[in-house]
Amino acid sequence: MILRRLILLSFISFQGIADTLPLEKLTLPAGFKIDIYASDVKNARQMALSENGILFVGSRDSGVLSAVIDKDQDGKAEEVLTIAKDLTMPSGLAIKDGDLYVAEVSRIIKYPNIENTFRDLPAPEVVIDGLPDKKHHGWKYIDFGPDDWLYVPVGAPCNICQTNGGKNFDNPEFASILKFNLKTKERVWVAKGVRNSVGFDWHPQTKQMWFSDNGRDMMGDDIPPCEINRVDEEGGHYGYPYYHGGTVQDPEFSEGKKAADYIAPAFNLAAHVAPLGIHFYHGNMFPASVKNSLFVAEHGSWNRSKKSGYKVMRAVLKDNEIVDYQPFIEGWLQADETSWGRPVALLTMPDGSLLVSDDFANVIYRVTYQK
């Protein structure tokens, strides 16, 4: 009943806000166009699309869930509804069998039959409880894998620390990616030694999992790199807090450790670009050469002397390796070091367009292609 009273339904007119964003500053490859799909989507993070086309959006700092509705399916939403509030960093969400799963810091909750209940949400069901409750890197990206298990990352509760047997944070769930069988309640480690992954996806053809990882801070402007990783075998250790980017020794925790004992990244990114959502494009609107490309939302640095990131990149794969990494959307970061947007997550729509959420500008963009 308490949660019922907290529910807020609000119709928002956002055309004026959309008109103020300098979309003309964004550059994309020839033939691609970017528009506003929805504005005033508070702190927009991960997105999930229902069977009938309602877009649900998580948040981090604002603690709300939003429903974005494009009634006439013209590629521009008419309604943005705040359907729940006062949640604890509900950044990640996923839809499975018509139910909406939402990741808070220490638990995963479920809103059943979301398409028919989102305008008057009942109290959620708790499906996973007892995850670490530290808010530092505690917000999550979640999704169901091809095996129907729910994948849940748990970030390190610090910039750099020992989390398994450590003095302050002795919990093996920290700095890892877990998966849960919601029917049997079984839990399996997908990856260990992962500082903070806020994005992952499965290759449409191989069904192999790839994930991003944010490198540690306070080692200078150019080290260590952020990472894109590939899961060749579940349960492997990816180096944190001992090694970063495969070969960079941590000055505090690498003593007595060997780089060869840990899984090297599939691809190293620039330092501090903060890769969040990664997404394999699987639509039919974009050119055939773009299909199965891995898009990476570089959220952008916060403590680098010269900012980096603030763009969407495209990774080109060949024989299961990244062979090229090129800009796809640039322009949120200006020459004077100011920024007016920060990309977070990506989603292929049924018509083949690509949605990009932005938790700084509070909007969702729609990218289309025409020859």
Short mmCIF file of C-alpha atoms in Angstrom, two decimals:
data_model
loop_
_atom_site.label_atom_id
_atom_site.label_comp_id
_atom_site.label_asym_id
_atom_site.label_seq_id
_atom_site.Cartn_x
_atom_site.Cartn_y
_atom_site.Cartn_z
CA MET A 1 0.00 0.00 0.00
CA ILE A 2 2.88 2.36 0.75
CA LEU A 3 4.33 1.82 -2.71
CA ARG A 4 0.90 2.39 -4.23
CA ARG A 5 0.73 5.82 -2.62
CA LEU A 6 4.18 6.65 -3.97
CA ILE A 7 3.20 5.96 -7.58
CA LEU A 8 3.09 9.07 -9.69
CA LEU A 9 1.43 9.27 -13.07
CA SER A 10 2.29 12.39 -14.94
CA PHE A 11 1.71 13.45 -18.53
CA ILE A 12 4.58 15.54 -19.76
CA SER A 13 4.66 17.83 -22.76
CA PHE A 14 8.26 17.81 -23.93
CA GLN A 15 8.36 19.31 -27.41
CA GLY A 16 9.80 22.58 -26.11
CA ILE A 17 12.60 20.84 -24.24
CA ALA A 18 13.51 18.77 -27.28
CA ASP A 19 13.79 21.91 -29.40
CA THR A 20 16.48 23.33 -27.10
CA LEU A 21 18.99 20.50 -27.59
CA PRO A 22 21.68 21.25 -30.21
CA LEU A 23 21.27 18.08 -32.25
CA GLU A 24 22.99 19.81 -35.14
CA LYS A 25 26.25 19.43 -33.20
CA LEU A 26 26.05 15.64 -33.37
CA THR A 27 27.86 13.97 -36.25
CA LEU A 28 27.09 10.51 -37.64
CA PRO A 29 28.24 8.54 -40.69
CA ALA A 30 26.64 9.39 -44.03
CA GLY A 31 23.02 8.34 -44.31
CA PHE A 32 22.37 8.24 -40.58
CA LYS A 33 20.10 10.71 -38.78
CA ILE A 34 19.49 11.34 -35.10
CA ASP A 35 16.28 12.76 -33.61
CA ILE A 36 14.64 13.01 -30.22
CA TYR A 37 12.44 10.01 -29.47
CA ALA A 38 11.40 11.24 -26.01
CA SER A 39 12.35 14.13 -23.73
CA ASP A 40 12.20 14.71 -19.98
CA VAL A 41 12.87 11.05 -19.27
CA LYS A 42 14.39 11.53 -15.86
CA ASN A 43 18.01 10.37 -15.64
CA ALA A 44 17.39 7.87 -18.48
CA ARG A 45 19.43 4.69 -18.14
CA GLN A 46 18.64 1.13 -19.32
CA MET A 47 15.62 0.58 -21.58
CA ALA A 48 13.31 -2.38 -22.16
CA LEU A 49 10.60 -2.67 -24.79
CA SER A 50 7.32 -4.47 -24.17
CA GLU A 51 5.64 -6.70 -26.74
CA ASN A 52 3.23 -3.93 -27.75
CA GLY A 53 5.87 -1.22 -27.99
CA ILE A 54 5.83 0.50 -24.59
CA LEU A 55 9.35 1.55 -23.65
CA PHE A 56 10.27 1.28 -19.97
CA VAL A 57 13.27 3.23 -18.75
CA GLY A 58 15.27 2.98 -15.53
CA SER A 59 17.18 5.72 -13.73
CA ARG A 60 19.97 6.02 -11.22
CA ASP A 61 20.02 9.20 -9.12
CA SER A 62 16.36 10.11 -9.59
CA GLY A 63 15.07 6.74 -8.38
CA VAL A 64 12.16 6.58 -10.82
CA LEU A 65 10.79 4.27 -13.49
CA SER A 66 9.39 5.79 -16.65
CA ALA A 67 7.06 4.53 -19.36
CA VAL A 68 7.51 6.07 -22.81
CA ILE A 69 4.61 5.69 -25.23
CA ASP A 70 4.66 6.22 -28.99
CA LYS A 71 0.94 5.82 -29.66
CA ASP A 72 1.00 6.19 -33.43
CA GLN A 73 4.35 4.40 -33.91
CA ASP A 74 5.81 7.33 -35.85
CA GLY A 75 9.18 7.27 -34.09
CA LYS A 76 8.37 10.06 -31.63
CA ALA A 77 6.76 9.44 -28.25
CA GLU A 78 3.70 11.39 -27.18
CA GLU A 79 3.73 10.45 -23.50
CA VAL A 80 6.33 10.04 -20.79
CA LEU A 81 4.88 8.71 -17.54
CA THR A 82 6.64 8.41 -14.21
CA ILE A 83 5.15 5.14 -13.01
CA ALA A 84 7.18 4.54 -9.81
CA LYS A 85 9.47 6.62 -7.63
CA ASP A 86 11.65 6.47 -4.50
CA LEU A 87 13.37 3.27 -5.64
CA THR A 88 17.04 2.69 -4.83
CA MET A 89 19.01 3.37 -8.00
CA PRO A 90 16.71 1.42 -10.37
CA SER A 91 19.18 1.73 -13.23
CA GLY A 92 18.73 -1.68 -14.84
CA LEU A 93 15.60 -3.38 -16.09
CA ALA A 94 14.47 -6.18 -18.36
CA ILE A 95 11.20 -7.67 -19.60
CA LYS A 96 10.56 -11.41 -19.60
CA ASP A 97 7.23 -13.11 -20.37
CA GLY A 98 5.40 -9.82 -19.95
CA ASP A 99 6.88 -9.03 -16.53
CA LEU A 100 9.18 -6.09 -15.80
CA TYR A 101 12.29 -6.85 -13.72
CA VAL A 102 14.00 -3.90 -12.03
CA ALA A 103 17.44 -3.89 -10.39
CA GLU A 104 17.80 -1.93 -7.18
CA VAL A 105 21.12 -1.96 -5.35
CA SER A 106 20.54 -4.96 -3.09
CA ARG A 107 17.62 -6.70 -4.76
CA ILE A 108 15.77 -7.46 -7.99
CA ILE A 109 12.04 -6.77 -8.02
CA LYS A 110 9.33 -7.74 -10.49
CA TYR A 111 6.19 -5.99 -11.70
CA PRO A 112 3.99 -8.71 -13.26
CA ASN A 113 1.97 -8.17 -16.43
CA ILE A 114 3.52 -4.74 -16.89
CA GLU A 115 1.64 -3.68 -20.04
CA ASN A 116 -1.70 -3.95 -18.26
CA THR A 117 -0.62 -2.58 -14.88
CA PHE A 118 1.90 0.21 -15.55
CA ARG A 119 -0.67 2.98 -15.16
CA ASP A 120 -1.49 1.75 -11.66
CA LEU A 121 1.42 -0.37 -10.49
CA PRO A 122 0.85 -2.85 -7.67
CA ALA A 123 3.54 -3.44 -5.07
CA PRO A 124 6.42 -5.33 -6.70
CA GLU A 125 7.47 -8.88 -5.96
CA VAL A 126 11.02 -9.43 -4.69
CA VAL A 127 12.67 -12.13 -6.80
CA ILE A 128 16.30 -11.77 -5.64
CA ASP A 129 17.24 -10.32 -2.26
CA GLY A 130 20.35 -9.97 -0.15
CA LEU A 131 22.75 -8.62 -2.76
CA PRO A 132 25.43 -6.27 -1.39
CA ASP A 133 23.90 -2.95 -0.35
CA LYS A 134 26.84 -0.62 -1.06
CA LYS A 135 25.77 2.21 -3.38
CA HIS A 136 29.29 2.86 -4.71
CA HIS A 137 29.10 1.06 -8.08
CA GLY A 138 25.92 -0.57 -6.77
CA TRP A 139 23.64 0.44 -9.65
CA LYS A 140 23.16 -2.32 -12.17
CA TYR A 141 22.48 -3.31 -15.76
CA ILE A 142 20.48 -6.55 -16.01
CA ASP A 143 19.17 -8.80 -18.75
CA PHE A 144 18.05 -12.33 -19.49
CA GLY A 145 20.52 -14.36 -21.49
CA PRO A 146 19.87 -16.89 -24.26
CA ASP A 147 19.77 -19.52 -21.47
CA ASP A 148 16.84 -17.67 -19.77
CA TRP A 149 18.92 -16.95 -16.66
CA LEU A 150 18.94 -13.41 -15.26
CA TYR A 151 22.41 -11.82 -15.43
CA VAL A 152 23.26 -9.40 -12.61
CA PRO A 153 26.59 -7.55 -12.14
CA VAL A 154 27.80 -6.43 -8.72
CA GLY A 155 30.34 -3.62 -8.90
CA ALA A 156 33.30 -3.12 -6.58
CA PRO A 157 32.28 -0.85 -3.66
CA CYS A 158 35.33 1.39 -4.16
CA ASN A 159 37.75 2.74 -6.70
CA ILE A 160 40.27 0.01 -5.89
CA CYS A 161 40.09 -2.54 -3.08
CA GLN A 162 40.36 -6.22 -2.27
CA THR A 163 36.80 -7.55 -2.17
CA ASN A 164 37.28 -11.28 -1.57
CA GLY A 165 39.08 -11.68 1.72
CA GLY A 166 39.73 -7.96 1.92
CA LYS A 167 39.83 -6.02 5.15
CA ASN A 168 36.82 -3.77 4.47
CA PHE A 169 34.75 -5.53 1.80
CA ASP A 170 34.92 -9.28 2.27
CA ASN A 171 32.19 -10.51 -0.05
CA PRO A 172 32.94 -12.61 -3.15
CA GLU A 173 29.87 -11.19 -4.92
CA PHE A 174 31.58 -7.81 -5.26
CA ALA A 175 33.43 -7.16 -8.54
CA SER A 176 31.67 -9.91 -10.43
CA ILE A 177 28.86 -10.82 -12.80
CA LEU A 178 26.38 -13.39 -11.54
CA LYS A 179 23.48 -15.18 -13.17
CA PHE A 180 20.37 -16.51 -11.46
CA ASN A 181 17.91 -19.24 -12.37
CA LEU A 182 14.72 -17.69 -11.06
CA LYS A 183 12.91 -21.04 -11.02
CA THR A 184 15.48 -23.08 -9.10
CA LYS A 185 17.11 -20.11 -7.27
CA GLU A 186 20.50 -21.40 -8.42
CA ARG A 187 23.32 -18.84 -8.69
CA VAL A 188 26.37 -19.13 -10.93
CA TRP A 189 29.43 -16.90 -11.36
CA VAL A 190 29.74 -15.69 -14.95
CA ALA A 191 32.83 -13.55 -14.39
CA LYS A 192 35.05 -12.54 -11.46
CA GLY A 193 37.54 -9.71 -11.16
CA VAL A 194 35.23 -7.23 -12.89
CA ARG A 195 35.48 -3.75 -11.39
CA ASN A 196 32.21 -2.25 -12.64
CA SER A 197 30.29 -3.58 -15.60
CA VAL A 198 27.21 -1.53 -16.55
CA GLY A 199 26.56 -3.13 -19.90
CA PHE A 200 26.60 -6.50 -21.64
CA ASP A 201 25.04 -8.28 -24.60
CA TRP A 202 25.13 -11.54 -26.52
CA HIS A 203 26.28 -11.84 -30.12
CA PRO A 204 23.17 -12.50 -32.25
CA GLN A 205 24.84 -15.39 -34.07
CA THR A 206 27.28 -17.00 -31.63
CA LYS A 207 25.18 -16.21 -28.51
CA GLN A 208 28.45 -15.45 -26.75
CA MET A 209 28.37 -12.85 -23.98
CA TRP A 210 30.38 -9.62 -24.16
CA PHE A 211 30.58 -7.00 -21.40
CA SER A 212 32.08 -3.60 -20.68
CA ASP A 213 34.20 -2.78 -17.64
CA ASN A 214 35.17 0.62 -16.27
CA GLY A 215 38.85 0.95 -15.39
CA ARG A 216 40.05 2.27 -12.04
CA ASP A 217 40.79 5.92 -11.34
CA MET A 218 43.76 7.77 -9.81
CA MET A 219 46.52 6.26 -11.92
CA GLY A 220 46.80 9.21 -14.29
CA ASP A 221 45.11 10.45 -17.45
CA ASP A 222 46.05 7.58 -19.73
CA ILE A 223 46.07 4.40 -17.64
CA PRO A 224 44.54 2.03 -17.06
CA PRO A 225 42.33 1.40 -20.08
CA CYS A 226 38.63 0.70 -19.87
CA GLU A 227 37.73 -2.68 -21.31
CA ILE A 228 35.47 -4.73 -23.56
CA ASN A 229 35.53 -8.37 -22.49
CA ARG A 230 34.29 -11.64 -23.95
CA VAL A 231 33.12 -14.65 -21.92
CA ASP A 232 34.72 -17.74 -23.42
CA GLU A 233 34.12 -19.81 -20.29
CA GLU A 234 32.01 -18.93 -17.27
CA GLY A 235 33.68 -18.27 -13.94
CA GLY A 236 36.92 -16.80 -15.26
CA HIS A 237 38.80 -14.01 -13.49
CA TYR A 238 39.37 -10.77 -15.41
CA GLY A 239 42.10 -9.29 -13.22
CA TYR A 240 40.60 -6.70 -10.86
CA PRO A 241 42.07 -5.49 -8.51
CA TYR A 242 45.47 -6.96 -9.46
CA TYR A 243 45.79 -6.21 -13.17
CA HIS A 244 43.97 -3.78 -15.46
CA GLY A 245 43.67 -3.95 -19.21
CA GLY A 246 45.47 -7.28 -19.16
CA THR A 247 48.98 -5.99 -18.45
CA VAL A 248 48.80 -2.89 -16.22
CA GLN A 249 49.92 -3.79 -12.71
CA ASP A 250 47.97 -2.23 -9.88
CA PRO A 251 50.38 -0.32 -7.60
CA GLU A 252 48.52 -1.46 -4.48
CA PHE A 253 47.43 -5.02 -5.14
CA SER A 254 49.59 -6.67 -7.83
CA GLU A 255 52.43 -7.87 -5.60
CA GLY A 256 52.90 -11.60 -6.03
CA LYS A 257 50.41 -11.77 -8.90
CA LYS A 258 50.98 -12.66 -12.58
CA ALA A 259 49.10 -11.19 -15.53
CA ALA A 260 49.00 -14.61 -17.19
CA ASP A 261 46.71 -15.88 -14.43
CA TYR A 262 43.87 -13.61 -15.53
CA ILE A 263 41.77 -13.21 -18.68
CA ALA A 264 42.95 -10.36 -20.87
CA PRO A 265 40.35 -8.00 -22.39
CA ALA A 266 38.98 -8.69 -25.85
CA PHE A 267 39.68 -5.02 -26.57
CA ASN A 268 41.16 -2.14 -24.58
CA LEU A 269 39.54 1.29 -24.82
CA ALA A 270 41.01 4.65 -23.89
CA ALA A 271 41.36 5.39 -20.19
CA HIS A 272 38.36 6.86 -18.36
CA VAL A 273 35.94 6.83 -21.31
CA ALA A 274 33.52 4.91 -19.05
CA PRO A 275 31.86 2.38 -21.37
CA LEU A 276 28.35 1.66 -20.12
CA GLY A 277 25.83 0.05 -22.44
CA ILE A 278 27.15 -2.19 -25.21
CA HIS A 279 24.74 -3.54 -27.81
CA PHE A 280 24.90 -5.77 -30.87
CA TYR A 281 22.83 -4.22 -33.61
CA HIS A 282 20.43 -6.83 -35.01
CA GLY A 283 17.92 -4.77 -37.02
CA ASN A 284 17.39 -4.52 -40.76
CA MET A 285 17.28 -0.73 -41.28
CA PHE A 286 21.02 -0.06 -41.17
CA PRO A 287 23.39 -1.18 -43.96
CA ALA A 288 24.29 -4.86 -44.02
CA SER A 289 27.87 -3.96 -43.09
CA VAL A 290 26.60 -2.63 -39.74
CA LYS A 291 24.62 -5.72 -38.78
CA ASN A 292 26.08 -7.52 -35.75
CA SER A 293 28.36 -4.57 -35.02
CA LEU A 294 28.88 -3.86 -31.32
CA PHE A 295 27.85 -0.34 -30.36
CA VAL A 296 29.47 1.08 -27.22
CA ALA A 297 28.10 4.01 -25.22
CA GLU A 298 31.11 5.86 -23.80
CA HIS A 299 29.51 7.82 -20.97
CA GLY A 300 32.60 10.01 -20.53
CA SER A 301 35.32 10.76 -18.02
CA TRP A 302 34.82 12.66 -14.78
CA ASN A 303 38.35 13.14 -13.41
CA ARG A 304 40.63 13.30 -16.44
CA SER A 305 42.50 16.58 -17.02
CA LYS A 306 41.23 16.54 -20.62
CA LYS A 307 37.84 14.87 -20.96
CA SER A 308 37.45 11.68 -22.96
CA GLY A 309 34.48 9.64 -24.13
CA TYR A 310 31.04 11.29 -24.45
CA LYS A 311 30.29 9.44 -27.68
CA VAL A 312 28.85 6.28 -29.17
CA MET A 313 31.41 4.06 -30.82
CA ARG A 314 31.07 1.14 -33.22
CA ALA A 315 33.22 -1.96 -32.84
CA VAL A 316 33.60 -4.09 -35.97
CA LEU A 317 34.09 -7.82 -35.39
CA LYS A 318 35.74 -10.41 -37.59
CA ASP A 319 36.32 -14.01 -36.55
CA ASN A 320 35.13 -13.18 -33.04
CA GLU A 321 37.69 -10.40 -32.61
CA ILE A 322 37.32 -6.62 -32.66
CA VAL A 323 39.25 -5.45 -35.72
CA ASP A 324 38.11 -1.83 -35.88
CA TYR A 325 36.75 0.73 -33.42
CA GLN A 326 35.32 3.89 -34.92
CA PRO A 327 33.14 6.84 -33.88
CA PHE A 328 29.44 6.51 -34.62
CA ILE A 329 27.94 9.52 -32.79
CA GLU A 330 30.10 12.45 -31.65
CA GLY A 331 29.38 16.00 -30.56
CA TRP A 332 28.13 15.86 -26.99
CA LEU A 333 31.60 16.97 -25.84
CA GLN A 334 32.56 20.41 -27.12
CA ALA A 335 35.99 21.86 -27.85
CA ASP A 336 35.83 23.99 -24.70
CA GLU A 337 35.47 20.82 -22.56
CA THR A 338 31.79 21.40 -21.84
CA SER A 339 29.29 18.65 -22.54
CA TRP A 340 25.55 18.70 -23.02
CA GLY A 341 24.83 14.97 -23.13
CA ARG A 342 26.14 11.58 -21.99
CA PRO A 343 25.05 8.35 -23.75
CA VAL A 344 24.18 5.41 -21.52
CA ALA A 345 22.35 2.48 -23.13
CA LEU A 346 21.26 1.29 -26.57
CA LEU A 347 18.33 -0.69 -27.94
CA THR A 348 17.41 -1.95 -31.41
CA MET A 349 13.74 -1.25 -32.19
CA PRO A 350 11.49 -3.55 -34.27
CA ASP A 351 11.71 -1.18 -37.26
CA GLY A 352 15.51 -1.36 -37.14
CA SER A 353 16.12 2.08 -35.66
CA LEU A 354 18.48 2.42 -32.69
CA LEU A 355 17.54 4.11 -29.42
CA VAL A 356 20.19 5.76 -27.23
CA SER A 357 19.43 6.91 -23.69
CA ASP A 358 21.08 9.99 -22.16
CA ASP A 359 20.99 10.45 -18.38
CA PHE A 360 22.47 13.96 -18.52
CA ALA A 361 20.15 15.53 -21.11
CA ASN A 362 17.25 13.36 -19.83
CA VAL A 363 16.28 12.25 -23.32
CA ILE A 364 16.16 9.22 -25.57
CA TYR A 365 17.48 9.63 -29.10
CA ARG A 366 16.41 7.65 -32.17
CA VAL A 367 18.93 6.90 -34.90
CA THR A 368 17.64 6.02 -38.35
CA TYR A 369 19.25 5.32 -41.73
CA GLN A 370 18.23 6.20 -45.26
CA LYS A 371 20.37 5.79 -48.36
#
